[in-house]
Coordinates of C-alpha atoms and ligand atoms in Angstrom, one line a residue:
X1 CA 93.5 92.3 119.0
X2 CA 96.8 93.2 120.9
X3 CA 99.1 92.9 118.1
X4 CA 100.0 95.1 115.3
X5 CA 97.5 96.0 112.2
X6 CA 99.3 97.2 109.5
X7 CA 98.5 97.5 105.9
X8 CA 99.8 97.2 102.4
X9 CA 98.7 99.6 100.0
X10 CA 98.8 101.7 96.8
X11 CA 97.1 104.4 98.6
X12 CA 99.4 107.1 100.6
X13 CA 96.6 108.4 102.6
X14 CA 95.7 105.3 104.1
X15 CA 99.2 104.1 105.8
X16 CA 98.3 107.4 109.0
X17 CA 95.4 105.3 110.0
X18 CA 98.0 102.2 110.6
X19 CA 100.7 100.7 113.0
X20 CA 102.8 100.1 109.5
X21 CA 102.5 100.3 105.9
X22 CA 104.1 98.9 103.4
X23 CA 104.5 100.1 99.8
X24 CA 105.4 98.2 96.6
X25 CA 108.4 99.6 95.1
X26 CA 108.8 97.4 92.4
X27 CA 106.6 94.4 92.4
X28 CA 106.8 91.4 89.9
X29 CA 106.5 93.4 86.5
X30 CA 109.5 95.3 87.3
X31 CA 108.0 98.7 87.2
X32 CA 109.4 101.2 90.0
X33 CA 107.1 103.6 91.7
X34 CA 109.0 105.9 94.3
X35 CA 108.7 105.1 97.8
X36 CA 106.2 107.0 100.0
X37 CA 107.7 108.5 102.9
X38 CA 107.4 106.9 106.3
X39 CA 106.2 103.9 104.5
X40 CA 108.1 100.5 104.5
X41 CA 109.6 99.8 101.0
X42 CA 108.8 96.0 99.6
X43 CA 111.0 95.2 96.3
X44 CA 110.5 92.1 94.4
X45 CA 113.9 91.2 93.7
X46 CA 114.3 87.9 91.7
X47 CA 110.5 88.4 90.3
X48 CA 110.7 91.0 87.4
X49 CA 109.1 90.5 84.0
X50 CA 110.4 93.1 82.5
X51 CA 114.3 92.3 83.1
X52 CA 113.6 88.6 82.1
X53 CA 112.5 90.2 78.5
X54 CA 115.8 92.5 78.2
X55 CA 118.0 89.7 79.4
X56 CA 116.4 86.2 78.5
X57 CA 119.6 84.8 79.7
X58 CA 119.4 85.9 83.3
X59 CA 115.9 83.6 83.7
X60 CA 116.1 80.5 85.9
X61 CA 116.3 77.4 83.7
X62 CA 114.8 74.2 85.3
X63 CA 114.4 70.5 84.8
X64 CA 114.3 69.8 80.5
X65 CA 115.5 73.4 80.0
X66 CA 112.0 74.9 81.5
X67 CA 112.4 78.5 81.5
X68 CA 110.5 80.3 84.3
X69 CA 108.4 82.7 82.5
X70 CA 104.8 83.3 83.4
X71 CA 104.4 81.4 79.8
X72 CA 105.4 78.2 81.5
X73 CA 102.8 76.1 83.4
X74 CA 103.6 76.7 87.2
X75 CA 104.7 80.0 86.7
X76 CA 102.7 83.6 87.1
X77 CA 105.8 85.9 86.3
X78 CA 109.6 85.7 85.5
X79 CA 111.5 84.7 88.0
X80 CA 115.7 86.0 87.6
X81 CA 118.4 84.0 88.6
X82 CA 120.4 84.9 91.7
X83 CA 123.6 83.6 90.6
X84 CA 124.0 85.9 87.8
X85 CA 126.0 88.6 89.4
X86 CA 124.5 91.3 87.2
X87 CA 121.1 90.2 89.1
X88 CA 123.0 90.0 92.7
X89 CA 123.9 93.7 92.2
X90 CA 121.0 95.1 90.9
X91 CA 118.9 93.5 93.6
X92 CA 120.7 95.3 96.3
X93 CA 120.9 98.3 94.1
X94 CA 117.4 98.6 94.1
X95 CA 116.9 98.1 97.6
X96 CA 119.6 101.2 98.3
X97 CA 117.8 103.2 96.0
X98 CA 114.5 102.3 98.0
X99 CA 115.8 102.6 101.4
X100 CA 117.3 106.0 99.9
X101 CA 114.5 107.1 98.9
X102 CA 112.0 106.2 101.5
X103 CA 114.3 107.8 103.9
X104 CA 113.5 104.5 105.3
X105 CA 115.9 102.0 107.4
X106 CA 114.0 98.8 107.0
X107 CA 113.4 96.7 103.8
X108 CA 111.0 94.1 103.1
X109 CA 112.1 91.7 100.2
X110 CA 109.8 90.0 98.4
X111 CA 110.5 86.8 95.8
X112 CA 113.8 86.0 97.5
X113 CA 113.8 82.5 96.3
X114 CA 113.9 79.8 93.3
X115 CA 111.3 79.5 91.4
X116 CA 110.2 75.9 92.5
X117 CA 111.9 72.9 92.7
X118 CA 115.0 71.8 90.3
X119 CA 115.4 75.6 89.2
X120 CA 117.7 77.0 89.2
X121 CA 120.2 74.7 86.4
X122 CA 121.3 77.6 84.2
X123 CA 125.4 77.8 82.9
X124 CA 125.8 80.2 85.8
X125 CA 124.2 78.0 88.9
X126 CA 125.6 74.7 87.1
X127 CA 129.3 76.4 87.2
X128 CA 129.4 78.1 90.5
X129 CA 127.7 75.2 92.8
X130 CA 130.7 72.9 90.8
X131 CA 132.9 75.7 91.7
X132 CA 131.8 75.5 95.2
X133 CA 131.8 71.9 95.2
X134 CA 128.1 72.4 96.4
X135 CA 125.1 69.8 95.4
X136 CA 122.8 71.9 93.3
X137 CA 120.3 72.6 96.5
X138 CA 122.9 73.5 99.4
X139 CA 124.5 75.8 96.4
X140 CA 120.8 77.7 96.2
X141 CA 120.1 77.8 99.9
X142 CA 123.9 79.0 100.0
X143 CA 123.4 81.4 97.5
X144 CA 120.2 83.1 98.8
X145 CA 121.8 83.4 102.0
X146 CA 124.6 85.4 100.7
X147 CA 122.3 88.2 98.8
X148 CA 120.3 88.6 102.0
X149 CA 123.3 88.9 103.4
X150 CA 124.3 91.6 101.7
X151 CA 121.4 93.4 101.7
X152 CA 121.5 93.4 105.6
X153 CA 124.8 95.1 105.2
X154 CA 122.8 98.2 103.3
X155 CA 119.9 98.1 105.4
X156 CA 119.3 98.5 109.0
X157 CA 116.5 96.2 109.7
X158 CA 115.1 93.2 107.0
X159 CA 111.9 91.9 106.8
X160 CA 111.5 88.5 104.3
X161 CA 108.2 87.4 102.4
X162 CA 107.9 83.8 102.5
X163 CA 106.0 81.4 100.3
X164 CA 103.2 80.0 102.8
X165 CA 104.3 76.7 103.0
X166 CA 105.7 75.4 106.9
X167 CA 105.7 71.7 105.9
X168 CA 108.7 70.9 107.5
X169 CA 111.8 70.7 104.9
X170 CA 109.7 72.1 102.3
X171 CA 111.2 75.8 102.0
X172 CA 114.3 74.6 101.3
X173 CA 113.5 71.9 99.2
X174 CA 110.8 74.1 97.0
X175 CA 112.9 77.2 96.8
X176 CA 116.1 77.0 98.6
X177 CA 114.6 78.9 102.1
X178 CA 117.0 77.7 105.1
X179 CA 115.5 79.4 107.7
X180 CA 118.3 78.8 110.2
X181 CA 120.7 80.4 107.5
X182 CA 118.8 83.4 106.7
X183 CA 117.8 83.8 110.6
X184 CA 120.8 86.2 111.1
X185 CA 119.9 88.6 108.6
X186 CA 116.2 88.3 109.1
X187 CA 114.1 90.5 111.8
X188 CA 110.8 89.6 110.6
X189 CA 108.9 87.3 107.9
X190 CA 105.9 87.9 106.3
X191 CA 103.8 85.4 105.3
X192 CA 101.2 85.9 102.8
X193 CA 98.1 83.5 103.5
X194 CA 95.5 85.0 100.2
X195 CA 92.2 84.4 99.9
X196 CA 89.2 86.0 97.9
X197 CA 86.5 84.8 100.7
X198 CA 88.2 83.4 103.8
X199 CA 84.5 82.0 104.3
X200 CA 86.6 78.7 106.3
X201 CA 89.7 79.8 108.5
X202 CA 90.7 76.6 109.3
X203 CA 93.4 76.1 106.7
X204 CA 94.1 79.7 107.7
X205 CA 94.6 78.3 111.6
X206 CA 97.0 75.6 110.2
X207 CA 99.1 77.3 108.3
X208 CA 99.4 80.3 110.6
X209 CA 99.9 78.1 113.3
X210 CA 102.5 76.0 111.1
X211 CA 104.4 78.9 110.8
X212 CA 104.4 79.8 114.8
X213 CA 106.3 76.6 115.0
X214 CA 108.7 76.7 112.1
X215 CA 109.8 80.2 112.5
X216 CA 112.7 81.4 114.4
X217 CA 111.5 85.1 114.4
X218 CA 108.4 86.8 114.8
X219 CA 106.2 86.9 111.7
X220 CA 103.4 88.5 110.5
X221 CA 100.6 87.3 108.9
X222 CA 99.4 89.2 105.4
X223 CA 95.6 88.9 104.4
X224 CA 94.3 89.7 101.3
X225 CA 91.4 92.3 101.7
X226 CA 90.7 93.9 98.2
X227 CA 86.4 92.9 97.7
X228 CA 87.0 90.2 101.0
X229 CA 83.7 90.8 102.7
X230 CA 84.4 92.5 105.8
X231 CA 83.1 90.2 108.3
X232 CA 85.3 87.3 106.9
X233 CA 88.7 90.2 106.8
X234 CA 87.8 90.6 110.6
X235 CA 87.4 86.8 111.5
X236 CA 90.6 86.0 109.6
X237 CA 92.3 88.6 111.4
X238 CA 91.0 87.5 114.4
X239 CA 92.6 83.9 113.7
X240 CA 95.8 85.2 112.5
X241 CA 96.8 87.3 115.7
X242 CA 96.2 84.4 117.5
X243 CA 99.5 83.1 116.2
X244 CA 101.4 86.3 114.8
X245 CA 103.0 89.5 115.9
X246 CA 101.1 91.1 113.5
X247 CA 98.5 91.0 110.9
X248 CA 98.6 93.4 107.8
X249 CA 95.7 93.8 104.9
X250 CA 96.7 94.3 101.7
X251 CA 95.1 95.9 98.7
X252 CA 91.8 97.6 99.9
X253 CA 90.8 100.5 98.2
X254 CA 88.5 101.1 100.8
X255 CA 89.6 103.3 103.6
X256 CA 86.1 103.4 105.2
X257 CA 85.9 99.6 105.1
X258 CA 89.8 99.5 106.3
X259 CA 89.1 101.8 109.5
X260 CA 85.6 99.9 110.3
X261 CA 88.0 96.4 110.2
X262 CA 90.5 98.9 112.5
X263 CA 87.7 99.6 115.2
X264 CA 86.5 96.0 115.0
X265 CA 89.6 94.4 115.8
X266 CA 90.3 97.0 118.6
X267 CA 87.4 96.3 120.9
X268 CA 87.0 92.7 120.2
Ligands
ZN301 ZN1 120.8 79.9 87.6

């Protein structure tokens, strides 16, 4: 394999053995862990339980006044709603205070979207996509587009997590994702494409290849390898490369298992 391995990890002394690592900042519960130097910062930005309980108004409100909390049924954590302006600026706050602290000049954002479709119709989206004179899913696209906007303006290089779904139209329509908007902004995606077995890699060849086609910039591909049997991480890594720049593993605990997939995927 040609391309970059990377990893994403909890684990500082795995991320020498690596082309790139990655380290959750803050992830989905809102907790912040201090960056680890040298290591690419990922922030979850509109995904933070622990906001949505300290400001139940800044949630996304959907169809029927569905709130999106991981109590509702699509949902696994809070999702915050971008048009708030207290959220806008705490979002890039947090990515200065990661960039700052990682000593780092790239960001990855993760959950830089709506939470499905119809979200977001809170007082704030229904009033400022009026304002705008915007229909409520060019307001969204409009709207995400602007934060990662301005987070390029605090950051030297951006790299985007997107939901792993290239069906043509469906990014936007899902979770207001224009790619051709954010394209300017954007120097790499990340797609996560999880399994706990990756026993088939078909679906894994479609999507990755999916995303090859949709994509305006290079992307890499991010496989779940935390209790994945080996021989399955090393043939889905195999498949992946074959249509990404790159291929990280995230969550091993491992770093015997991590540097075996390394040497694997070198000298096949
Ligand atoms: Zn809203």
């Amino acid at each position: 394999m040609g391309q970059t391995l990377g990893i994403v990890s909890r684990f500082p002394d795995h991320f020498a053995h690596f082309d790139v690592g990655y380290y959750e900042v803050k992830d989905v519960s809102g907790v912040w862990h201090d960056p680890v130097p040298g290591t690419i910062p990922m922030v979850s930005v509109f995904g933070d339980n622990r906001q949505a309980k300290r400001h139940p108004e800044w949630v996304q409100v959907g169809p029927n006044q569905e709130r999106a909390t991981r109590d509702a049924k699509f949902f696994d954590w809070d999702a915050l709603c971008p048009s708030r302006p207290d959220v806008f600026s705490l979002g890039v706050e947090w990515v200065k205070d990661a960039l700052a602290k990682s000593g780092q000049k790239t960001i990855r954002l993760d959950d830089v979207t709506y939470a499905r479709e119809g979200f977001c119709q809170c007082p704030a989206c229904l009033e400022e996509s009026a304002r705008r004179g915007l229909t409520a899913d060019a307001y969204r696209s409009e709207r995400l587009a602007e934060f990662v906007a301005a987070v390029r303006e605090v950051a030297e290089r951006v790299e985007m997590t997107l939901f792993p779904d290239p069906l043509p139209g469906h990014l936007e329509r899902r979770f207001g994702i224009d790619l051709s908007r954010l394209a300017p902004y954007v120097d790499r995606f990340v797609v996560p494409i999880y399994d706990l077995h990756y026993a088939t890699t078909y679906w894994l060849e479609v999507l990755a290849q999916g995303f090859s086609e949709l994509l305006p910039r290079p992307f890499f591909i991010e496989l779940y390898s935390l209790k994945v049997p080996e021989d399955a991480v090393v043939h889905a890594a195999e498949v992946a490369s074959a249509y990404a720049e790159g291929v990280l593993l995230a969550y091993e605990n491992q770093l015997p298992k991590l540097l075996r997939i390394r040497e694997r995927l070198g000298s096949e």
